[in-house]
Coordinates of C-alpha atoms in Angstrom, one line a residue:
Chain A
M235 CA 28.3 161.9 -35.8
R236 CA 28.0 158.5 -37.3
R237 CA 30.5 155.8 -36.8
F238 CA 30.8 153.4 -39.6
T239 CA 33.2 150.6 -38.5
W240 CA 34.9 147.6 -39.8
F241 CA 32.2 145.5 -38.1
N242 CA 29.4 147.4 -39.9
A243 CA 31.0 147.1 -43.3
T244 CA 31.5 143.5 -42.7
S245 CA 28.1 142.6 -41.6
L246 CA 26.7 144.8 -44.6
T247 CA 28.9 142.8 -47.1
L248 CA 27.8 139.3 -45.7
G249 CA 24.3 140.4 -45.5
F250 CA 24.0 141.4 -48.8
A251 CA 26.0 138.4 -50.2
F252 CA 23.5 136.4 -48.3
L253 CA 20.5 138.1 -49.9
Y254 CA 21.7 138.2 -53.5
M255 CA 24.5 135.1 -54.1
P256 CA 21.4 132.3 -54.4
M257 CA 19.9 134.5 -57.3
V258 CA 23.3 135.2 -58.9
I259 CA 24.3 131.5 -58.8
L260 CA 20.9 130.7 -60.3
V261 CA 21.4 133.3 -63.3
I262 CA 24.8 132.2 -63.9
Y263 CA 23.9 128.4 -64.0
S264 CA 20.9 129.2 -66.4
F265 CA 23.7 129.7 -69.2
N266 CA 25.3 126.4 -68.3
E267 CA 25.8 124.2 -71.2
S268 CA 25.4 121.0 -69.1
K269 CA 22.2 119.4 -68.1
L270 CA 23.7 118.8 -64.7
V271 CA 22.8 122.1 -62.8
T272 CA 25.7 122.0 -60.5
V273 CA 28.5 121.4 -62.9
W274 CA 29.8 124.0 -65.2
A275 CA 30.3 122.9 -69.0
G276 CA 30.7 126.0 -70.9
F277 CA 28.4 129.2 -71.9
S278 CA 25.2 128.2 -73.8
T279 CA 21.8 129.9 -74.3
K280 CA 20.2 126.6 -75.3
W281 CA 17.9 126.3 -72.3
Y282 CA 16.3 129.8 -73.1
G283 CA 15.8 128.1 -76.7
E284 CA 14.4 125.1 -75.2
L285 CA 12.0 127.3 -73.0
M286 CA 10.8 129.3 -75.9
Q287 CA 9.6 125.7 -77.5
N288 CA 7.8 124.6 -74.3
Q289 CA 4.3 125.2 -75.2
A290 CA 3.1 124.3 -71.5
F291 CA 5.1 126.9 -70.1
L292 CA 4.3 129.8 -72.8
D293 CA 0.5 128.7 -71.9
A294 CA 1.0 129.1 -68.2
A295 CA 2.9 132.4 -68.7
W296 CA 0.0 133.8 -70.7
V297 CA -2.7 132.7 -68.0
T298 CA -0.5 134.2 -65.3
L299 CA -0.1 137.6 -67.1
K300 CA -3.9 137.7 -67.9
V301 CA -4.8 137.2 -64.3
G302 CA -2.1 139.6 -63.0
V303 CA -3.2 142.3 -65.3
A304 CA -6.9 141.8 -64.5
A305 CA -6.6 141.1 -60.8
S306 CA -4.2 144.1 -60.0
T307 CA -6.4 146.5 -62.2
L308 CA -9.6 145.6 -60.1
A309 CA -7.8 145.4 -56.9
T310 CA -6.2 148.9 -57.6
V311 CA -9.7 150.4 -58.2
L312 CA -11.6 148.4 -55.1
G313 CA -8.3 149.1 -53.0
T314 CA -8.4 152.9 -53.7
M315 CA -12.0 153.0 -52.8
A316 CA -11.5 151.2 -49.8
A317 CA -8.6 153.6 -48.8
L318 CA -11.0 156.7 -49.5
V319 CA -13.4 154.9 -46.8
L320 CA -10.9 154.1 -44.4
V321 CA -9.5 157.6 -44.6
R322 CA -12.5 160.0 -45.4
A323 CA -15.8 158.2 -44.7
G324 CA -16.0 158.9 -41.1
R325 CA -18.1 156.9 -39.1
F326 CA -20.7 154.3 -40.5
P327 CA -22.3 151.3 -39.3
G328 CA -19.7 148.3 -39.6
R329 CA -16.7 150.4 -39.7
T330 CA -14.7 148.3 -37.4
L331 CA -15.5 145.1 -39.3
F332 CA -14.6 146.8 -42.4
S333 CA -11.2 147.9 -41.4
G334 CA -10.7 144.4 -39.7
M335 CA -11.4 142.9 -43.2
I336 CA -9.0 145.0 -44.7
Y337 CA -6.1 144.2 -42.4
A338 CA -7.0 140.5 -41.7
P339 CA -5.9 139.2 -45.3
L340 CA -2.6 140.8 -44.7
V341 CA -1.7 138.3 -41.8
M342 CA -3.9 135.4 -42.8
P343 CA -1.9 132.3 -43.7
E344 CA -2.1 131.7 -47.6
V345 CA -3.4 128.2 -47.0
I346 CA -6.3 129.4 -45.2
T347 CA -7.2 132.0 -47.6
G348 CA -7.2 129.3 -50.4
L349 CA -8.8 126.7 -48.8
S350 CA -11.6 129.1 -47.8
L351 CA -12.2 130.7 -51.0
L352 CA -12.1 127.1 -52.7
L353 CA -14.9 125.9 -50.4
L354 CA -16.8 129.2 -51.2
F355 CA -16.6 128.8 -55.1
I356 CA -17.6 125.2 -54.5
S357 CA -20.5 125.6 -52.4
L358 CA -21.8 128.4 -55.0
G359 CA -21.2 126.0 -57.7
V360 CA -18.8 128.4 -59.8
D361 CA -16.6 126.5 -62.2
R362 CA -13.2 127.0 -61.2
G363 CA -10.5 128.5 -63.7
V364 CA -9.0 131.8 -64.7
F365 CA -12.1 133.9 -63.6
T366 CA -11.9 132.6 -59.9
I367 CA -8.2 133.1 -59.6
I368 CA -8.8 136.6 -60.7
L369 CA -11.5 136.8 -57.8
A370 CA -9.1 135.6 -55.3
H371 CA -6.2 137.5 -56.2
T372 CA -8.4 140.9 -56.5
T373 CA -9.4 140.1 -52.9
F374 CA -6.1 139.7 -51.1
A375 CA -4.3 142.5 -53.3
M376 CA -6.9 145.0 -52.9
C377 CA -6.2 145.1 -49.0
Y378 CA -2.5 145.7 -50.0
V379 CA -3.3 148.3 -52.4
S380 CA -5.5 149.8 -49.8
V381 CA -2.8 150.0 -47.0
V382 CA -0.4 151.9 -49.6
V383 CA -3.0 154.2 -50.9
S384 CA -4.4 155.1 -47.5
S385 CA -0.7 155.8 -46.1
R386 CA -0.5 158.7 -48.8
L387 CA -4.4 159.8 -48.5
V388 CA -3.6 160.8 -44.8
T389 CA -1.0 163.4 -45.6
F390 CA -3.4 164.8 -48.3
D391 CA -4.7 168.3 -47.8
Q392 CA -8.5 167.9 -48.1
S393 CA -9.1 171.5 -48.4
L394 CA -7.7 171.3 -52.2
E395 CA -10.5 169.1 -53.1
E396 CA -13.1 171.4 -51.2
A397 CA -12.0 174.2 -53.1
A398 CA -12.5 172.4 -56.3
L399 CA -16.0 171.6 -55.1
D400 CA -16.4 175.2 -54.0
L401 CA -15.6 176.1 -57.6
G402 CA -18.4 174.3 -59.0
C403 CA -16.8 170.6 -59.8
S404 CA -18.8 167.6 -59.2
A405 CA -17.6 165.3 -56.6
F406 CA -16.0 163.0 -59.1
T407 CA -14.3 165.4 -61.1
A408 CA -12.9 167.0 -58.1
F409 CA -11.4 163.6 -57.4
R410 CA -10.2 163.1 -61.0
L411 CA -8.6 166.4 -61.4
V412 CA -7.3 167.1 -57.8
T413 CA -7.0 164.1 -55.6
L414 CA -5.8 161.5 -58.0
P415 CA -3.1 163.2 -59.5
I416 CA -1.8 163.7 -56.0
I417 CA -2.2 160.3 -54.8
A418 CA -1.2 158.9 -58.4
P419 CA 2.4 157.6 -57.3
A420 CA 0.9 155.5 -54.5
V421 CA -2.0 154.3 -56.8
V422 CA 0.7 153.2 -59.4
S423 CA 2.9 151.5 -56.6
G424 CA -0.1 149.8 -55.2
W425 CA -1.0 148.6 -58.8
L426 CA 2.6 147.1 -59.0
L427 CA 2.7 145.6 -55.7
A428 CA -0.8 144.0 -56.5
F429 CA 0.5 142.6 -59.9
T430 CA 3.9 141.2 -58.6
L431 CA 1.7 139.6 -55.5
S432 CA -0.4 137.9 -58.5
L433 CA 2.5 136.8 -60.5
D434 CA 4.1 135.5 -57.3
D435 CA 1.3 133.4 -55.7
L436 CA 1.4 129.8 -55.7
V437 CA -0.8 128.6 -52.7
I438 CA -4.0 130.6 -53.4
A439 CA -3.9 129.9 -57.1
S440 CA -3.5 126.3 -56.6
F441 CA -6.6 126.2 -54.4
T442 CA -8.8 128.3 -56.7
A443 CA -7.4 127.2 -60.0
G444 CA -9.2 124.1 -60.7
P445 CA -7.8 121.6 -63.3
S446 CA -8.7 123.9 -66.2
A447 CA -6.3 126.9 -65.6
T448 CA -2.4 126.6 -64.8
T449 CA -0.4 129.6 -63.7
L450 CA 3.4 129.8 -64.1
P451 CA 3.8 129.3 -60.4
I452 CA 1.9 126.2 -60.1
K453 CA 3.7 125.0 -63.1
I454 CA 7.2 125.8 -61.7
F455 CA 6.3 124.2 -58.4
S456 CA 5.3 121.1 -60.0
A457 CA 8.5 121.0 -62.2
V458 CA 10.5 122.0 -59.3
R459 CA 9.3 119.1 -56.9
L460 CA 10.9 116.6 -59.5
G461 CA 14.3 118.5 -59.1
V462 CA 16.5 121.5 -60.2
S463 CA 16.7 121.8 -63.9
P464 CA 18.5 124.4 -66.3
E465 CA 15.2 125.2 -68.2
I466 CA 13.6 126.3 -64.8
N467 CA 16.7 128.2 -64.1
A468 CA 16.3 130.1 -67.4
L469 CA 12.7 130.9 -66.6
C470 CA 13.6 132.2 -63.2
T471 CA 16.4 134.5 -64.8
L472 CA 13.8 135.9 -67.3
M473 CA 11.4 136.6 -64.3
I474 CA 14.2 138.2 -62.2
A475 CA 15.2 140.5 -65.3
I476 CA 11.8 141.3 -65.9
V477 CA 11.1 142.2 -62.2
A478 CA 14.5 144.1 -62.0
I479 CA 13.7 146.2 -65.1
G480 CA 10.4 147.1 -63.8
V481 CA 11.4 148.2 -60.4
I482 CA 14.5 150.3 -61.6
G483 CA 12.4 152.0 -64.4
T484 CA 9.7 152.7 -62.0
S485 CA 11.8 154.4 -59.2
I486 CA 13.8 156.2 -62.0
G487 CA 10.3 157.3 -63.4
T488 CA 8.9 158.5 -59.7
K489 CA 12.3 160.3 -59.2
R490 CA 12.0 162.3 -62.4
A491 CA 8.2 163.1 -61.6
A492 CA 9.1 164.3 -58.1
L493 CA 11.8 166.6 -59.7
R494 CA 9.5 168.0 -62.2
Q495 CA 6.9 168.6 -59.6
K496 CA 9.4 170.4 -57.5
R497 CA 10.4 172.4 -60.4
D498 CA 6.9 173.4 -61.1
E499 CA 6.4 174.3 -57.6
Q500 CA 9.3 176.7 -57.7
A501 CA 8.3 178.1 -61.0
A502 CA 4.7 178.7 -59.3
A503 CA 6.3 180.5 -56.1
R504 CA 8.3 182.7 -58.4
A505 CA 5.4 183.5 -60.5
T506 CA 3.1 184.3 -57.8
G507 CA 6.0 185.8 -55.5
Chain B
M23 CA -25.9 158.3 -51.2
R24 CA -22.6 158.7 -52.9
K25 CA -20.8 157.9 -49.7
F26 CA -23.1 154.6 -49.7
A27 CA -21.8 153.7 -53.0
L28 CA -18.2 154.4 -52.2
V29 CA -18.4 152.1 -48.9
S30 CA -20.7 149.6 -50.2
V31 CA -18.7 148.3 -53.0
P32 CA -15.5 147.2 -51.4
Y33 CA -17.3 146.2 -48.3
F34 CA -19.7 143.8 -50.1
W35 CA -16.8 142.4 -52.2
L36 CA -14.7 141.7 -48.8
L37 CA -17.9 140.3 -47.2
I38 CA -18.4 137.7 -49.8
L39 CA -14.8 136.9 -50.7
F40 CA -13.4 137.1 -47.3
L41 CA -15.9 136.9 -44.4
V42 CA -18.7 134.6 -45.6
P43 CA -15.6 131.8 -47.2
F44 CA -14.1 131.9 -43.5
L45 CA -17.6 131.2 -42.2
I46 CA -17.9 128.5 -44.6
V47 CA -14.5 127.1 -43.3
L48 CA -15.8 127.3 -39.8
K49 CA -19.1 125.4 -40.6
I50 CA -17.4 122.7 -42.6
S51 CA -15.0 122.0 -39.8
L52 CA -18.0 121.1 -37.5
S53 CA -19.5 118.9 -40.1
D54 CA -18.8 115.2 -41.0
T55 CA -16.8 113.7 -43.6
A56 CA -19.0 112.0 -46.4
L57 CA -17.8 110.1 -49.6
A58 CA -19.8 112.6 -51.9
I59 CA -19.3 115.8 -53.5
P60 CA -19.0 118.1 -51.8
P61 CA -17.3 115.5 -49.5
Y62 CA -19.1 116.6 -46.2
T63 CA -22.5 116.7 -44.4
P64 CA -24.8 118.2 -43.7
T65 CA -25.1 120.8 -46.5
L66 CA -27.5 123.7 -45.7
D67 CA -30.8 123.1 -47.7
L68 CA -32.6 126.3 -47.4
A69 CA -35.4 125.1 -49.7
E70 CA -36.6 123.0 -46.8
G71 CA -37.2 126.3 -44.7
W72 CA -37.0 126.1 -41.0
A73 CA -36.6 122.3 -40.9
G74 CA -33.6 122.3 -43.1
I75 CA -31.8 124.7 -40.9
K76 CA -32.6 122.9 -37.9
A77 CA -31.4 119.5 -39.3
F78 CA -28.4 121.6 -40.5
F79 CA -27.4 122.9 -36.8
A80 CA -28.2 119.2 -35.5
G81 CA -25.6 118.0 -37.7
L82 CA -22.8 119.9 -36.4
D83 CA -20.5 118.5 -33.7
F84 CA -16.8 119.1 -32.8
E85 CA -15.8 115.3 -33.8
N86 CA -13.1 116.7 -36.1
F87 CA -11.6 118.9 -33.3
T88 CA -11.5 115.7 -31.0
F89 CA -9.9 113.8 -33.8
L90 CA -7.2 116.3 -34.0
T91 CA -6.4 116.1 -30.4
E92 CA -6.5 112.3 -30.6
D93 CA -4.1 111.8 -33.7
P94 CA -0.4 112.6 -32.5
L95 CA 0.5 113.7 -36.2
Y96 CA -1.5 117.1 -35.8
W97 CA -0.1 117.8 -32.2
K98 CA 3.5 117.2 -33.5
A99 CA 2.7 119.4 -36.7
Y100 CA 1.6 122.4 -34.6
F101 CA 4.4 121.8 -32.1
S102 CA 6.9 121.5 -34.8
S103 CA 5.4 124.6 -36.8
L104 CA 5.8 126.8 -33.4
Q105 CA 9.5 125.6 -33.1
I106 CA 10.4 126.2 -36.6
A107 CA 8.7 129.7 -36.6
T108 CA 10.5 130.5 -33.1
I109 CA 14.0 129.3 -34.2
S110 CA 13.6 130.9 -37.5
T111 CA 12.5 134.2 -36.1
T112 CA 15.6 134.1 -33.8
L113 CA 18.0 133.4 -36.4
A114 CA 16.6 136.2 -38.5
L115 CA 17.0 138.6 -35.8
L116 CA 20.7 137.5 -35.3
V117 CA 21.2 138.1 -39.0
G118 CA 19.2 141.0 -39.6
F119 CA 20.0 143.2 -36.8
P120 CA 23.6 143.6 -37.7
I121 CA 22.7 144.5 -41.3
A122 CA 20.1 146.9 -39.9
Y123 CA 22.8 148.3 -37.8
G124 CA 25.2 148.7 -40.4
M125 CA 22.8 150.5 -42.7
A126 CA 21.9 153.1 -39.9
Q127 CA 25.6 153.7 -39.3
A128 CA 26.4 154.0 -43.1
P129 CA 27.0 157.3 -44.5
D130 CA 23.8 159.2 -45.8
E131 CA 24.4 159.1 -49.5
W132 CA 24.5 155.2 -49.5
R133 CA 21.1 154.9 -47.6
T134 CA 18.8 155.2 -50.7
T135 CA 20.8 152.4 -52.4
L136 CA 21.0 150.1 -49.3
M137 CA 17.4 150.4 -48.8
M138 CA 16.7 149.6 -52.6
L139 CA 19.0 146.6 -52.1
V140 CA 17.0 145.3 -49.3
I141 CA 13.5 145.7 -50.9
L142 CA 14.5 144.6 -54.4
P143 CA 14.4 140.8 -53.2
F144 CA 10.8 141.6 -52.2
W145 CA 9.8 142.0 -55.5
T146 CA 11.3 138.8 -57.0
S147 CA 9.2 135.9 -56.9
F148 CA 9.0 134.1 -53.5
L149 CA 9.1 130.7 -55.2
I150 CA 12.2 131.5 -57.3
R151 CA 14.1 132.6 -54.0
V152 CA 13.1 129.4 -52.4
Y153 CA 14.1 127.5 -55.5
A154 CA 17.5 128.9 -55.6
W155 CA 18.3 127.4 -52.4
I156 CA 17.8 123.7 -53.8
G157 CA 20.8 123.9 -55.9
I158 CA 22.7 125.2 -53.1
L159 CA 21.9 123.0 -50.3
S160 CA 21.6 119.5 -51.8
T161 CA 24.2 116.9 -51.3
E162 CA 26.1 117.7 -54.7
G163 CA 25.0 121.3 -54.2
F164 CA 27.3 124.4 -54.5
L165 CA 27.7 124.5 -50.6
N166 CA 29.0 121.1 -50.2
Q167 CA 31.1 121.6 -53.3
F168 CA 32.5 124.8 -51.8
L169 CA 33.2 123.2 -48.4
I170 CA 34.8 120.1 -49.9
W171 CA 37.0 122.2 -52.1
I172 CA 38.4 124.3 -49.2
G173 CA 39.0 121.3 -47.3
V174 CA 36.6 121.7 -44.3
I175 CA 34.6 118.5 -44.7
D176 CA 35.4 115.1 -46.5
T177 CA 31.8 113.9 -46.9
P178 CA 29.0 116.1 -47.9
L179 CA 26.7 117.5 -45.2
I180 CA 23.1 116.5 -45.5
I181 CA 21.3 119.8 -45.2
M182 CA 18.6 119.6 -48.0
N183 CA 15.3 117.8 -46.7
T184 CA 16.0 118.8 -43.0
K185 CA 14.8 121.4 -40.7
I186 CA 18.0 123.1 -41.0
A187 CA 17.3 123.9 -44.9
V188 CA 13.8 125.2 -43.5
Y189 CA 15.4 127.6 -41.3
I190 CA 17.6 128.8 -43.9
G191 CA 14.7 129.2 -46.3
I192 CA 12.6 131.1 -43.9
V193 CA 15.5 133.4 -42.7
Y194 CA 16.3 134.2 -46.3
T195 CA 12.9 135.0 -47.6
Y196 CA 11.7 137.0 -44.7
L197 CA 14.9 138.8 -43.9
P198 CA 13.8 142.0 -45.2
F199 CA 10.6 142.2 -42.9
M200 CA 13.3 141.9 -40.2
I201 CA 15.5 144.5 -41.4
L202 CA 13.4 147.2 -42.5
P203 CA 11.5 147.8 -39.3
I204 CA 14.8 147.6 -37.2
Y205 CA 16.4 149.9 -39.4
A206 CA 13.5 152.3 -39.0
A207 CA 14.0 152.3 -35.2
L208 CA 17.6 152.7 -35.4
E209 CA 17.7 155.6 -37.9
K210 CA 15.7 157.7 -35.5
L211 CA 18.3 156.8 -32.7
D212 CA 20.0 160.0 -31.3
N213 CA 23.6 159.6 -31.7
S214 CA 24.4 162.3 -29.2
L215 CA 22.9 159.9 -26.7
L216 CA 25.6 157.5 -27.2
E217 CA 28.3 160.1 -27.0
A218 CA 26.8 161.5 -23.9
A219 CA 27.0 157.8 -22.4
E220 CA 30.8 157.6 -23.6
D221 CA 31.7 160.9 -22.1
L222 CA 30.2 159.6 -18.7
G223 CA 32.6 156.7 -19.0
C224 CA 30.4 154.0 -20.5
T225 CA 32.3 151.5 -23.0
R226 CA 30.8 151.3 -26.5
T227 CA 29.7 147.7 -25.8
R228 CA 27.8 148.8 -22.6
A229 CA 26.3 152.0 -24.4
F230 CA 25.1 149.6 -27.2
W231 CA 23.4 147.2 -24.6
L232 CA 22.2 150.0 -22.4
L233 CA 21.0 152.4 -25.2
T234 CA 20.8 151.0 -28.7
V235 CA 19.0 147.9 -27.8
P236 CA 16.5 149.3 -25.6
L237 CA 15.6 152.3 -28.1
S238 CA 15.3 150.0 -30.8
R239 CA 13.1 147.6 -29.0
P240 CA 9.9 148.3 -30.8
G241 CA 11.6 147.9 -34.5
I242 CA 12.9 144.5 -33.1
I243 CA 9.5 143.5 -31.9
A244 CA 7.8 144.4 -35.1
G245 CA 10.2 142.5 -37.0
C246 CA 9.8 139.6 -35.0
F247 CA 6.4 139.2 -35.5
L248 CA 6.3 140.0 -39.1
V249 CA 8.7 137.0 -39.6
F250 CA 6.9 134.8 -36.9
I251 CA 3.4 135.1 -38.0
P252 CA 3.8 134.2 -41.9
A253 CA 6.3 131.6 -41.0
L254 CA 4.0 129.8 -38.7
G255 CA 1.4 128.9 -41.6
E256 CA 4.1 128.5 -44.2
F257 CA 3.6 126.0 -47.0
V258 CA 6.1 126.5 -49.9
I259 CA 9.5 126.4 -47.8
P260 CA 8.8 123.3 -45.9
S261 CA 7.5 121.3 -48.8
L262 CA 10.3 122.3 -51.0
L263 CA 13.2 122.5 -48.7
G264 CA 11.9 120.3 -45.7
G265 CA 11.4 117.0 -47.2
S266 CA 8.9 114.4 -45.8
E267 CA 10.4 114.5 -42.3
T268 CA 9.6 118.1 -41.6
L269 CA 6.0 118.5 -40.2
M270 CA 4.5 122.0 -40.6
I271 CA 0.9 122.8 -40.2
G272 CA 0.6 124.4 -43.6
K273 CA 1.9 121.5 -45.2
I274 CA -0.6 119.2 -43.2
L275 CA -3.5 121.1 -44.2
W276 CA -2.5 121.0 -47.8
E277 CA -2.2 117.2 -47.8
E278 CA -5.2 116.7 -45.8
F279 CA -7.2 118.6 -48.4
F280 CA -5.5 117.6 -51.9
N281 CA -4.4 114.1 -51.0
N282 CA -6.7 112.9 -48.2
R283 CA -9.9 114.9 -49.5
D284 CA -10.8 115.3 -46.0
W285 CA -12.4 118.7 -46.2
P286 CA -14.0 118.7 -42.5
V287 CA -10.5 117.8 -41.0
A288 CA -8.6 120.4 -43.2
S289 CA -11.0 122.9 -42.0
A290 CA -10.5 122.1 -38.6
V291 CA -6.8 122.3 -39.0
A292 CA -7.1 125.8 -40.5
V293 CA -9.5 126.9 -37.6
V294 CA -7.1 125.8 -35.0
L295 CA -4.1 127.3 -37.1
L296 CA -5.9 130.7 -36.9
A297 CA -6.7 130.3 -33.2
I298 CA -3.1 129.9 -32.5
L299 CA -2.1 132.9 -34.7
I300 CA -4.7 135.3 -33.1
I301 CA -2.3 135.7 -29.9
P302 CA 0.8 137.1 -31.9
I303 CA -1.3 138.9 -34.2
I304 CA -3.1 140.8 -31.1
L305 CA 0.3 141.4 -29.6
F306 CA 1.8 142.7 -32.9
Q307 CA -1.2 145.2 -33.2
R308 CA -0.7 146.2 -29.6
N309 CA 2.9 147.2 -30.4
E310 CA 2.0 149.0 -33.6
Q311 CA -0.7 151.0 -31.7
K312 CA 1.9 151.9 -28.7
Q313 CA 4.3 152.9 -31.6
R314 CA 1.8 155.3 -33.3
E315 CA 0.7 157.1 -29.9
A316 CA 4.4 157.4 -28.9
G317 CA 4.9 158.9 -32.3
K318 CA 2.3 161.8 -31.8

């Protein structure tokens, strides 16, 4: 028996108001006519128009997108491999160090990760730019991916893959045809997580970007330091909209896939029973 | 052989891009500042062979760490980071617990939606969520406009660029980290225990303190660490909401590196920050381990 009281209802309402109110205000005021961000002067979409004219923002957005796609794809491959190692590889020399290196970046302050990578790139004499941001983002994002994927792999019944091997599949084919489809939802959410982490990151990108490459967060950060502007509000609104559509779309997609799988399983049970 | 390939690729990636960089930080923290590029000495010169390695080790000392203890700026920054992280964690617990409790008591069919509503802000940019507060907290911001309009205050409150703004920022951005583990613990709570307590004459408030709180303790502890650990090294929130008055160690490290170009001192600041973080991280891991064993 649960007792949903007035107290519960109030704390939920206030709590979610606290979580969402700032973003709602930001979105509303991105449609404000006035240059003054706290005074409402009528509805207008002119800041979106100005944003589309702003070449610096567009360039930064393009760099961010390139870095995000490249880093999250690399991170997904490496993170999935790391998850397979963590769950399946058993004992090997340096295993403790390996799992330590997977979990440590999750709790490492960004300023330290950024500083250490910058010092590495400088001592190796690597020119900083898009490439170094991709390397940096891949490194911390792969750890998140491997945590997500390994939590799914633990529940995976390994005898399925063994059966495929017994039936003459090569190890890689068995992985591709049996394991991968089953862990696919975790791999996809790992990719999405890595992508949003990369889009979001300011600190590590600032350290590893060098003067030649600017990502959107770096651009927003330097603009925000000068104060609130309706143009930034418009940009933030667009980013919030893209994330909301993406998250809701994926959750609907995974729900449908789960339903389909359930139907297939039932059909298979009927056919065999 | 195949296993070797599978292990070695992520292994070497992390060795080169995680462990080695950290060793470099450690090394530079023991080096001296120099007006050169890179701005520190000694640099390891392997071309000179053994003599180079010997010269390298001879050049290392703890000067930067001594410097950190001598300049009160660093002491104050470490202390103030710990203070800000502690207060924010407490506030996040006070705000987060009632929300998690409300979610756990809510009808089953609401649950998925409520979970989704807590997680959704996670996916939106951290920077945007901090930025949204600037327009609310500033002197002519929405909060002051609202409070003056309803007649609570006559003159605007100064919140922006103070520690209070930093507390609000940290609580706001890390609140989902607090809510989710507490909710997970509360959801598992067996309500028949509470009913039994009430049948035996316990008041609801007493039953809450004697049963609900102790049984959700692992979730509370996990939530507190998940807020405290990132809050301690935070950079974005103090630099956007805290103004120049708020000292936090993440901000000091950034300024030492980018504005003063003092790499050895920045590295030493990083090493000390990590040394401070090790304790809560180990305690957190212990808590998780205990949970996993209890779950089996």
